Coordinates of C-alpha atoms and ligand atoms in Angstrom, one line a residue:
Chain F
M1399 CA -14.0 -6.6 52.9
Q1400 CA -15.1 -6.2 56.4
V1401 CA -14.1 -9.2 58.7
S1402 CA -17.5 -10.5 59.9
N1403 CA -18.0 -11.5 63.5
M1404 CA -18.4 -15.0 62.3
D1405 CA -14.8 -15.2 60.9
K1406 CA -13.6 -14.3 64.3
V1407 CA -15.9 -17.0 65.9
F1408 CA -14.6 -19.7 63.3
E1409 CA -11.0 -18.5 64.1
E1410 CA -11.4 -18.8 67.9
L1411 CA -13.1 -22.2 67.5
K1412 CA -10.3 -23.2 65.2
V1413 CA -12.7 -24.3 62.5
K1414 CA -10.5 -25.5 59.8
H1415 CA -11.7 -26.8 56.5
A1416 CA -9.3 -29.5 55.7
K1417 CA -11.2 -30.9 52.8
P1418 CA -13.2 -29.3 49.9
S1419 CA -17.0 -29.0 50.6
I1420 CA -19.5 -31.2 48.9
K1421 CA -20.6 -28.0 47.1
E1422 CA -17.0 -27.3 45.8
I1423 CA -16.7 -31.0 44.6
L1424 CA -20.0 -30.8 42.7
D1425 CA -19.2 -27.3 41.3
S1426 CA -15.9 -28.4 40.0
G1427 CA -17.7 -31.2 38.1
K1428 CA -16.0 -34.0 39.9
F1429 CA -17.7 -37.2 40.6
L1430 CA -18.8 -37.0 44.1
V1431 CA -18.1 -40.0 46.3
T1432 CA -19.5 -40.1 49.8
G1433 CA -19.7 -42.7 52.5
E1434 CA -21.8 -43.1 55.7
I1435 CA -21.0 -43.4 59.4
G1436 CA -23.8 -45.0 61.6
P1437 CA -23.0 -43.8 65.2
P1438 CA -22.9 -46.5 67.9
K1439 CA -25.4 -47.4 70.7
G1440 CA -23.5 -46.2 73.6
P1441 CA -20.5 -43.9 74.5
D1442 CA -17.7 -46.2 73.2
I1443 CA -16.9 -44.5 70.0
T1444 CA -13.6 -46.1 69.3
E1445 CA -14.8 -48.4 66.5
M1446 CA -16.6 -45.3 64.8
I1447 CA -13.5 -43.3 65.0
E1448 CA -11.6 -46.1 63.3
H1449 CA -14.1 -46.1 60.6
I1450 CA -14.0 -42.3 60.3
D1451 CA -10.1 -42.3 60.1
L1452 CA -10.4 -45.2 57.4
L1453 CA -12.8 -43.2 55.2
K1454 CA -11.8 -39.6 55.7
D1455 CA -9.3 -39.6 52.8
K1456 CA -11.0 -42.2 50.7
V1457 CA -14.4 -40.5 50.3
H1458 CA -15.2 -36.7 49.8
A1459 CA -17.6 -36.6 52.8
M1460 CA -19.3 -38.8 55.1
N1461 CA -23.0 -38.9 56.1
I1462 CA -23.8 -39.2 59.6
T1463 CA -27.2 -40.8 60.3
D1464 CA -29.5 -39.3 63.0
N1465 CA -31.0 -42.0 65.2
Q1466 CA -31.1 -44.2 62.1
S1467 CA -34.3 -46.3 61.8
S1468 CA -35.6 -44.7 64.9
V1469 CA -33.0 -46.3 67.1
M1470 CA -31.4 -44.2 69.7
R1471 CA -27.7 -43.6 69.2
Y1472 CA -24.8 -41.3 69.6
P1473 CA -25.7 -38.0 68.1
S1474 CA -25.2 -37.2 64.7
L1475 CA -24.2 -33.7 65.3
A1476 CA -21.5 -34.7 67.8
T1477 CA -20.3 -37.2 65.2
A1478 CA -20.2 -34.5 62.4
I1479 CA -17.9 -32.4 64.7
L1480 CA -15.7 -35.3 65.5
I1481 CA -15.2 -35.9 61.7
K1482 CA -14.4 -32.2 61.3
E1483 CA -11.9 -32.5 64.0
R1484 CA -10.2 -35.5 62.5
G1485 CA -9.9 -33.7 59.2
G1486 CA -12.8 -35.4 57.3
E1487 CA -15.9 -33.7 55.8
P1488 CA -19.2 -34.3 57.3
N1489 CA -22.6 -34.3 55.7
L1490 CA -25.0 -33.8 58.6
Q1491 CA -28.2 -35.7 58.4
I1492 CA -31.2 -34.1 60.2
T1493 CA -34.5 -35.7 60.8
C1494 CA -37.8 -34.1 62.0
R1495 CA -38.8 -37.0 64.0
D1496 CA -37.1 -36.3 67.4
R1497 CA -36.8 -32.5 67.7
N1498 CA -39.3 -29.7 67.1
R1499 CA -38.5 -26.5 65.0
L1500 CA -36.8 -24.7 67.9
A1501 CA -34.5 -27.6 68.7
I1502 CA -33.6 -28.1 65.0
E1503 CA -33.0 -24.3 64.5
A1504 CA -30.8 -24.3 67.6
D1505 CA -28.8 -27.3 66.3
L1506 CA -28.3 -25.8 62.9
L1507 CA -26.8 -22.6 64.6
F1508 CA -24.4 -24.7 66.5
A1509 CA -23.6 -26.8 63.4
Y1510 CA -22.9 -23.7 61.6
T1511 CA -20.5 -22.3 64.3
R1512 CA -18.5 -25.6 64.1
G1513 CA -17.9 -25.3 60.3
I1514 CA -20.6 -27.8 59.2
R1515 CA -21.3 -26.9 55.6
S1516 CA -23.6 -29.7 54.3
V1517 CA -26.9 -30.7 55.7
L1518 CA -29.0 -33.5 54.5
C1519 CA -32.8 -33.0 55.3
L1520 CA -34.9 -35.8 56.0
T1521 CA -38.4 -36.4 57.5
G1522 CA -37.2 -39.4 59.4
D1523 CA -38.5 -43.0 60.0
S1524 CA -41.6 -43.4 62.0
I1525 CA -41.1 -44.3 65.9
P1526 CA -42.7 -47.7 65.7
V1527 CA -39.9 -49.1 63.5
G1528 CA -37.3 -48.3 66.0
D1529 CA -36.2 -49.3 69.5
H1530 CA -38.2 -46.7 71.6
K1531 CA -41.7 -47.6 70.5
D1532 CA -43.4 -45.6 73.4
A1533 CA -41.8 -42.3 72.5
K1534 CA -43.8 -39.3 71.3
P1535 CA -43.0 -38.7 67.6
V1536 CA -42.4 -35.0 66.9
F1537 CA -42.7 -34.3 63.1
D1538 CA -43.3 -30.7 63.8
L1539 CA -41.8 -30.3 60.3
E1540 CA -41.0 -32.6 57.5
S1541 CA -38.2 -32.6 54.8
V1542 CA -39.7 -29.9 52.6
Q1543 CA -40.4 -27.5 55.6
L1544 CA -36.9 -28.3 57.1
L1545 CA -35.3 -27.2 53.7
N1546 CA -37.4 -24.0 53.9
L1547 CA -36.4 -23.5 57.5
I1548 CA -32.7 -23.6 56.5
R1549 CA -33.4 -21.0 53.7
S1550 CA -35.0 -18.9 56.2
L1551 CA -32.1 -19.0 58.6
E1552 CA -30.0 -18.2 55.7
D1553 CA -32.0 -15.0 55.0
G1554 CA -31.2 -14.2 58.6
K1555 CA -34.7 -15.1 60.2
D1556 CA -35.8 -17.9 62.3
L1557 CA -39.3 -19.5 61.8
G1558 CA -40.9 -17.4 64.4
G1559 CA -40.0 -14.4 62.1
N1560 CA -37.4 -13.0 64.4
E1561 CA -34.0 -11.6 63.3
L1562 CA -30.9 -13.7 63.8
N1563 CA -27.7 -11.6 64.8
E1564 CA -26.0 -13.2 61.6
P1565 CA -27.4 -15.5 58.9
V1566 CA -26.1 -18.9 58.5
K1567 CA -25.1 -20.8 55.2
F1568 CA -25.4 -24.5 54.3
F1569 CA -25.3 -26.5 51.2
K1570 CA -28.7 -28.1 51.3
G1571 CA -29.4 -31.8 50.5
A1572 CA -32.4 -34.1 50.4
I1573 CA -33.3 -37.6 49.4
V1574 CA -35.5 -39.1 46.8
T1575 CA -36.7 -42.7 46.2
P1576 CA -36.5 -43.5 42.5
E1577 CA -38.2 -47.0 43.1
A1578 CA -41.1 -45.5 45.0
N1579 CA -44.4 -47.0 44.2
P1580 CA -46.4 -45.2 43.1
L1581 CA -43.8 -42.8 41.7
E1582 CA -45.8 -39.8 40.8
P1583 CA -46.5 -38.5 44.3
Q1584 CA -42.8 -38.9 45.1
L1585 CA -41.9 -36.8 42.0
I1586 CA -44.2 -34.2 43.3
K1587 CA -42.3 -34.1 46.6
F1588 CA -39.0 -34.2 44.8
E1589 CA -40.1 -31.1 42.9
K1590 CA -41.3 -29.5 46.1
K1591 CA -37.7 -30.1 47.6
V1592 CA -36.1 -28.5 44.7
E1593 CA -38.4 -25.5 45.1
A1594 CA -37.8 -25.4 48.8
G1595 CA -33.9 -24.9 48.1
A1596 CA -32.5 -28.4 47.9
E1597 CA -29.3 -28.1 45.9
W1598 CA -28.3 -31.9 45.7
F1599 CA -30.0 -35.1 46.3
Q1600 CA -28.8 -38.7 47.4
T1601 CA -31.2 -41.3 46.3
Q1602 CA -32.6 -44.2 48.3
A1603 CA -30.7 -47.5 47.4
I1604 CA -31.0 -48.3 43.7
Y1605 CA -30.0 -51.6 42.1
D1606 CA -31.9 -51.7 38.7
M1607 CA -29.7 -49.5 36.5
D1608 CA -32.2 -49.3 33.7
H1609 CA -34.9 -48.1 36.1
F1610 CA -32.4 -45.6 37.5
A1611 CA -31.6 -44.3 34.1
K1612 CA -35.2 -43.8 33.3
F1613 CA -35.5 -42.0 36.6
M1614 CA -32.5 -39.7 35.9
K1615 CA -34.1 -38.7 32.6
I1616 CA -36.9 -37.1 34.6
A1617 CA -34.6 -35.8 37.5
R1618 CA -32.2 -34.2 35.0
Q1619 CA -34.8 -31.8 34.1
Y1620 CA -34.2 -30.0 37.4
P1621 CA -31.2 -27.7 38.3
V1622 CA -29.9 -30.2 41.0
K1623 CA -27.0 -32.7 41.3
I1624 CA -27.8 -36.2 42.2
Q1625 CA -25.9 -39.0 43.8
A1626 CA -27.0 -42.6 43.4
G1627 CA -27.4 -44.3 46.6
L1628 CA -25.9 -47.7 46.9
V1629 CA -26.3 -50.2 49.9
L1630 CA -23.8 -53.0 50.1
L1631 CA -25.5 -56.4 49.7
V1632 CA -23.8 -59.0 51.9
S1633 CA -26.0 -61.9 51.0
A1634 CA -28.9 -63.2 48.8
G1635 CA -31.0 -63.4 52.1
M1636 CA -30.4 -59.6 52.8
A1637 CA -31.4 -58.7 49.2
K1638 CA -34.6 -60.8 49.6
Y1639 CA -35.2 -59.2 53.1
M1640 CA -34.9 -55.8 51.6
N1641 CA -37.2 -56.4 48.7
K1642 CA -39.8 -57.6 51.2
N1643 CA -39.3 -55.1 54.1
V1644 CA -37.8 -51.8 52.9
P1645 CA -40.2 -49.6 51.0
G1646 CA -38.8 -48.1 47.8
V1647 CA -36.0 -50.6 47.6
F1648 CA -36.0 -53.3 44.7
V1649 CA -33.1 -55.7 44.1
P1650 CA -33.5 -57.4 40.7
D1651 CA -33.7 -61.3 40.7
K1652 CA -30.4 -61.4 38.5
L1653 CA -28.3 -59.9 41.4
I1654 CA -30.0 -62.1 44.0
D1655 CA -29.0 -65.1 41.9
E1656 CA -25.5 -63.7 41.6
L1657 CA -25.2 -63.5 45.4
A1658 CA -26.7 -66.9 45.8
S1659 CA -24.2 -68.5 43.5
A1660 CA -21.3 -67.3 45.9
E1661 CA -19.2 -69.8 47.6
K1662 CA -20.1 -70.3 51.3
G1663 CA -19.1 -67.3 53.3
K1664 CA -18.0 -65.5 50.1
S1665 CA -21.3 -63.7 49.4
I1666 CA -20.0 -60.4 50.7
D1667 CA -17.3 -60.5 48.0
V1668 CA -19.9 -60.8 45.4
G1669 CA -21.7 -57.9 47.0
I1670 CA -18.6 -55.8 46.8
K1671 CA -18.0 -56.8 43.1
I1672 CA -21.6 -55.8 42.2
M1673 CA -21.3 -52.5 44.0
A1674 CA -18.0 -51.7 42.3
R1675 CA -19.4 -52.7 39.0
Q1676 CA -22.4 -50.4 39.5
I1677 CA -20.1 -47.5 40.6
K1678 CA -18.1 -48.0 37.5
Q1679 CA -21.2 -48.0 35.3
I1680 CA -22.6 -44.9 36.9
R1681 CA -19.6 -43.0 36.4
E1682 CA -18.6 -44.1 32.9
E1683 CA -22.2 -43.5 31.6
G1684 CA -22.5 -40.4 33.5
L1685 CA -25.8 -41.7 35.0
A1686 CA -25.4 -39.6 38.1
D1687 CA -23.2 -36.9 39.6
G1688 CA -21.7 -39.2 42.1
V1689 CA -22.4 -42.2 44.4
H1690 CA -23.3 -42.4 48.1
I1691 CA -22.1 -45.6 49.6
M1692 CA -24.0 -47.3 52.4
A1693 CA -22.0 -50.1 53.8
I1694 CA -24.2 -50.4 57.0
G1695 CA -21.7 -51.7 59.5
K1696 CA -19.2 -52.8 57.0
E1697 CA -17.4 -49.7 56.6
D1698 CA -14.0 -51.4 56.5
V1699 CA -14.7 -52.8 53.0
V1700 CA -15.4 -49.5 51.5
P1701 CA -11.7 -48.9 50.5
R1702 CA -11.9 -52.2 48.7
I1703 CA -15.1 -51.3 46.8
L1704 CA -13.4 -48.1 45.6
E1705 CA -10.3 -49.9 44.6
E1706 CA -12.4 -52.4 42.6
A1707 CA -14.4 -49.5 41.0
E1708 CA -11.0 -47.8 40.1
I1709 CA -11.9 -44.8 42.1
D1710 CA -9.2 -42.6 43.9
I1711 CA -10.8 -39.4 44.9
N1712 CA -7.5 -37.7 44.8
E1713 CA -7.2 -38.4 41.1
L1714 CA -10.7 -37.6 40.0
Chain C
M167 CA -67.6 -40.0 68.3
I168 CA -65.2 -40.5 71.0
V169 CA -63.9 -44.2 70.7
T170 CA -63.2 -45.9 74.1
K171 CA -62.1 -49.3 75.2
Q172 CA -62.8 -50.8 78.5
K173 CA -59.5 -51.3 80.7
A174 CA -58.8 -54.9 81.9
F175 CA -60.9 -55.7 84.8
E176 CA -57.8 -56.3 87.0
A177 CA -56.7 -52.8 86.3
I178 CA -60.2 -51.5 87.3
L179 CA -60.0 -53.4 90.5
K180 CA -56.6 -52.0 91.2
E181 CA -57.8 -48.4 90.7
L182 CA -60.7 -49.2 93.3
D183 CA -58.3 -50.7 95.7
G184 CA -59.8 -49.7 99.3
M185 CA -63.0 -48.5 97.8
E186 CA -65.7 -50.8 99.0
K187 CA -68.7 -48.9 97.8
V188 CA -69.0 -47.8 94.3
F189 CA -71.4 -45.7 92.2
L190 CA -71.3 -46.4 88.4
V191 CA -71.7 -43.8 85.8
G192 CA -72.3 -44.7 82.0
C193 CA -72.9 -42.7 79.0
G194 CA -75.8 -43.1 76.6
D195 CA -73.9 -41.8 73.6
C196 CA -70.4 -42.7 72.4
A197 CA -69.7 -45.1 75.1
T198 CA -72.9 -46.9 74.4
L199 CA -72.0 -47.3 70.8
C200 CA -68.6 -48.4 71.9
E201 CA -70.2 -51.0 74.2
T202 CA -68.0 -49.6 77.1
G203 CA -70.7 -47.7 79.0
G204 CA -74.2 -48.4 78.1
E205 CA -76.9 -49.9 80.2
E206 CA -75.7 -53.4 79.5
Q207 CA -72.0 -52.8 80.4
V208 CA -73.0 -51.0 83.5
K209 CA -75.2 -53.8 84.7
E210 CA -72.3 -56.3 83.9
M211 CA -69.8 -54.2 85.7
A212 CA -72.2 -54.0 88.7
E213 CA -72.3 -57.9 88.8
R214 CA -68.5 -58.3 88.4
L215 CA -67.8 -55.7 91.1
T216 CA -70.3 -57.4 93.4
S217 CA -68.8 -60.9 92.8
E218 CA -65.5 -59.3 93.9
G219 CA -67.1 -58.4 97.2
K220 CA -67.8 -54.7 96.5
T221 CA -71.1 -53.0 97.1
V222 CA -72.6 -51.1 94.1
T223 CA -74.7 -48.5 95.6
G224 CA -76.3 -47.5 92.5
S225 CA -75.8 -46.3 88.9
V226 CA -76.9 -43.9 86.3
V227 CA -76.4 -43.9 82.5
L228 CA -76.2 -40.1 81.6
E229 CA -77.7 -39.1 78.3
V230 CA -74.4 -37.8 77.1
G231 CA -71.3 -38.4 79.4
C232 CA -69.5 -35.2 78.7
H233 CA -72.5 -32.8 79.4
E234 CA -71.5 -31.3 82.8
L235 CA -74.7 -29.6 83.5
D236 CA -76.8 -32.8 82.8
A237 CA -74.3 -34.8 84.9
K238 CA -74.9 -32.5 87.9
K239 CA -78.6 -32.7 87.5
E240 CA -78.5 -36.6 87.4
F241 CA -76.2 -36.8 90.4
R242 CA -78.6 -34.5 92.4
A243 CA -81.3 -37.1 91.5
H244 CA -79.0 -39.9 92.7
K245 CA -77.7 -38.1 95.7
E246 CA -78.2 -40.7 98.3
E247 CA -76.6 -43.5 96.3
I248 CA -73.7 -41.3 95.5
D249 CA -73.4 -40.0 99.1
S250 CA -73.2 -43.6 100.4
A251 CA -70.4 -44.6 97.9
D252 CA -66.6 -44.2 98.5
A253 CA -66.0 -43.6 94.9
L254 CA -67.6 -43.3 91.4
L255 CA -66.4 -45.4 88.5
V256 CA -67.1 -43.8 85.2
M257 CA -67.8 -45.9 82.2
S258 CA -67.4 -43.1 79.6
C259 CA -64.6 -41.2 77.9
G260 CA -62.0 -39.2 79.7
A261 CA -64.1 -36.1 79.1
G262 CA -67.1 -37.8 80.7
C263 CA -65.0 -38.9 83.6
Q264 CA -64.1 -35.4 84.1
S265 CA -67.7 -34.1 84.0
A266 CA -68.3 -36.5 86.9
R267 CA -65.3 -35.0 88.7
A268 CA -66.9 -31.5 88.3
G269 CA -70.1 -32.9 89.5
V270 CA -69.0 -34.5 92.8
E271 CA -66.4 -34.2 95.4
K272 CA -66.0 -38.0 96.0
P273 CA -63.0 -39.8 94.2
V274 CA -63.7 -40.6 90.6
F275 CA -61.9 -43.3 88.5
P276 CA -62.0 -44.2 84.8
A277 CA -63.2 -47.6 83.7
N278 CA -62.2 -46.9 80.1
D279 CA -59.2 -45.9 77.9
T280 CA -60.1 -43.2 75.5
L281 CA -58.7 -43.8 72.1
F282 CA -59.6 -41.3 69.5
L283 CA -62.3 -39.2 67.7
G284 CA -63.5 -41.9 65.4
N285 CA -65.7 -42.3 62.4
V286 CA -68.2 -45.3 62.5
L287 CA -67.5 -47.5 59.5
R288 CA -70.0 -50.0 60.4
Y289 CA -71.4 -51.2 63.8
G290 CA -68.3 -51.7 66.1
Q291 CA -65.8 -50.5 63.7
F292 CA -64.2 -47.2 64.1
E293 CA -61.5 -45.2 62.3
E294 CA -59.7 -42.1 63.2
K295 CA -60.0 -39.4 60.6
C296 CA -59.7 -36.1 62.4
R297 CA -57.3 -35.1 65.1
L298 CA -59.0 -31.9 66.0
C299 CA -56.1 -29.7 65.0
G300 CA -57.9 -26.3 65.1
D301 CA -57.1 -25.3 61.5
C302 CA -58.8 -27.6 58.9
L303 CA -57.0 -28.0 55.7
L304 CA -59.1 -30.6 54.2
D305 CA -59.9 -28.0 51.3
I306 CA -56.4 -28.6 49.9
T307 CA -56.1 -32.4 50.5
G308 CA -59.2 -33.6 48.7
A309 CA -61.0 -34.0 52.1
I310 CA -58.5 -36.6 53.3
C311 CA -56.7 -35.5 56.5
P312 CA -52.8 -35.8 56.2
V313 CA -52.6 -34.6 59.9
T314 CA -54.5 -37.6 61.0
R315 CA -54.4 -40.4 58.5
C316 CA -50.6 -39.9 57.6
H317 CA -48.8 -41.6 60.5
K318 CA -46.3 -38.8 60.6
G319 CA -48.9 -36.2 60.0
I320 CA -46.7 -34.6 57.3
L321 CA -48.1 -31.8 54.9
N322 CA -46.0 -31.8 51.8
G323 CA -46.5 -35.2 50.2
P324 CA -45.5 -38.8 51.1
C325 CA -42.6 -39.8 53.0
G326 CA -40.1 -42.6 51.6
G327 CA -42.1 -45.1 53.5
T328 CA -44.9 -45.5 51.1
N329 CA -45.1 -49.1 50.0
E330 CA -47.5 -49.8 47.2
G331 CA -49.9 -47.3 48.5
K332 CA -49.6 -48.5 52.1
C333 CA -48.0 -47.0 55.1
E334 CA -44.6 -48.1 56.5
V335 CA -45.9 -48.4 59.9
D336 CA -48.8 -50.9 59.0
P337 CA -49.2 -52.7 55.7
E338 CA -52.9 -52.9 56.6
K339 CA -53.2 -49.0 56.5
D340 CA -53.4 -46.9 53.5
C341 CA -50.8 -44.3 52.9
A342 CA -52.8 -41.0 53.3
W343 CA -50.6 -39.2 50.8
T344 CA -51.3 -41.8 48.2
L345 CA -55.0 -41.5 48.8
I346 CA -54.8 -37.7 48.5
Y347 CA -52.7 -37.9 45.2
Q348 CA -55.3 -40.3 43.8
Q349 CA -58.2 -37.9 44.8
L350 CA -56.6 -34.7 43.7
E351 CA -55.8 -36.4 40.4
R352 CA -59.4 -37.4 39.9
E353 CA -60.5 -33.8 40.6
G354 CA -57.8 -32.5 38.2
K355 CA -56.4 -30.4 41.1
L356 CA -52.9 -31.8 41.6
E357 CA -51.6 -28.3 41.8
K358 CA -52.9 -28.2 45.3
M359 CA -50.6 -31.0 46.3
K360 CA -47.7 -29.2 44.4
A361 CA -48.1 -26.1 46.5
Y362 CA -45.9 -25.7 49.5
Q363 CA -47.5 -26.1 52.8
P364 CA -45.7 -24.2 55.5
P365 CA -45.1 -25.6 59.0
K366 CA -48.4 -25.8 60.8
N367 CA -49.5 -23.8 63.6
W368 CA -50.1 -26.2 66.4
N369 CA -51.4 -23.6 68.6
T370 CA -54.5 -22.1 66.9
V371 CA -56.4 -23.3 70.0
L372 CA -54.3 -22.5 73.1
K373 CA -54.4 -25.7 75.2
P374 CA -56.5 -26.6 77.0
G375 CA -59.1 -25.5 74.5
R376 CA -61.9 -23.2 75.5
H377 CA -64.6 -22.0 73.1
V378 CA -67.6 -19.7 73.7
I379 CA -70.2 -19.3 70.9
E380 CA -70.6 -15.6 70.3
R381 CA -74.3 -14.8 70.7
K382 CA -75.9 -12.1 68.4
R383 CA -77.4 -9.3 70.4
G384 CA -80.9 -10.0 71.5
G385 CA -80.6 -13.6 70.6
D386 CA -81.6 -16.4 72.9
A387 CA -78.5 -16.8 75.1
G388 CA -79.8 -20.3 76.1
E389 CA -79.8 -21.7 79.5
Ligands
SF4_3257 S1 -57.0 -30.9 59.1 FE1 -57.4 -32.9 59.9 S2 -57.2 -32.7 62.0 FE2 -57.3 -30.7 61.3 S3 -59.5 -30.2 61.6 FE3 -59.2 -30.9 59.5 S4 -59.6 -33.0 59.5 FE4 -59.3 -32.5 61.7
SF4_3258 S1 -46.2 -44.0 54.3 FE1 -47.7 -42.4 53.7 S2 -49.2 -42.3 55.6 FE2 -47.3 -43.4 56.2 S3 -46.0 -41.9 57.2 FE3 -45.4 -42.0 55.1 S4 -46.6 -40.5 54.0 FE4 -47.6 -40.8 56.0

């Protein structure tokens, strides 16, 4: 086979794939375990690097959030490259809030040349929920169109219909909200994402396993892999806050009571226990193809969660 | 109609800093309905400016503030009052303010902020339902505009922010995509929502927009 120009580019840029990709893990039928890195506000990335080093061998891949909650932060793309350089596997999140189609396409070309293989396509939160409330929202595209855009780049064409000098290749991810209310419009969107080329999904945070099992009955009809999204609960207050303020998230009373019954200052331990229990259940009952762990600032407890869940990715 | 809101009086005074003599321009259409540029508001503005020591040389409420030919005609009729003024204060929308701009050489200042193209729900209540995108897709959305009524203007169904049919940015506002879903379901046309909508062409009208009605040959070309 002819060596493509891209192979030379990868070689020169020393793009090494130290870890199997998300696609390879899922294709091999393994239970996919991913974590999340939230870049910091400002150029001091020492703590983030500690988190990356702590997680890179404990999870298969790390999501990097893209100006999460519309709060300006260190860029997701730069963080994805950093993860790659440190021997981890990044899952680059791209939102449509801050960049138009030209900027997103250019970012994707760059990401590809740096060996980024997995991209999670999101619409993005709205500007007013963030910390730059006067900014102009872009939303030139949304998640379904972003998936289609990548497919187009993979066919060697940009959205202007112009030929690329080489096509790109990504494993395309998307998100779905099993607790959305109403659910039907969300399911239509889910189906559209599948049709637009989404190959795997991470869910918005789920807590009610019975609900989730029902959702998975529907979702299993589609030829995609699904990871259950889990957000670490650190207190009963946080759970109540999420119920009230985060659309599509529902923490059952039983879990809130369990958190509330914790000794003073120990509720995070209960949160860890809850998440470990849920990971075990999801894995043992085959409810999903993996889990996506969102510890939101408490990345240092992720190894403990995995230990309690009896998960060692090297032995899966 | 074009929905406007009067600027704070202090901000108007700041705009007019150094301008002692002012001619006022109102609008008999949208700005009258929004109570920002009708006869009554023009009169009130004249009184407030006078009490601040300014001289109001005269005023006119145009039939429609954004009609440039009409504005020019009216300005000719008020030539002396305008000539003796240092500036014009326009109590109309941004478009009306600029038809005044086109009609005189004097400095022109806006008294209002222009908010959106709004439907009148009832007297004094307006809601934005069309953003003038130049390529109307209401045929596929049950005549509910996602470009305008969805906060993000997205075209392929709801984002993850829908909360019991309300929008993530404001629990008082309906999620447009929930409304569209409900309408298309009533019509038995959910397949319209299931069809992929490609990225929108935001440049169907090259900005700034310009449009000339094509006249049939031999027809009345108007004025
Ligand atoms: S799609 Fe919406 S914004 Fe565009 S013309 Fe129609 S109603 Fe107006
Ligand atoms: S909640 Fe509904 S209206 Fe609000 S941004 Fe999302 S889809 Fe649009």
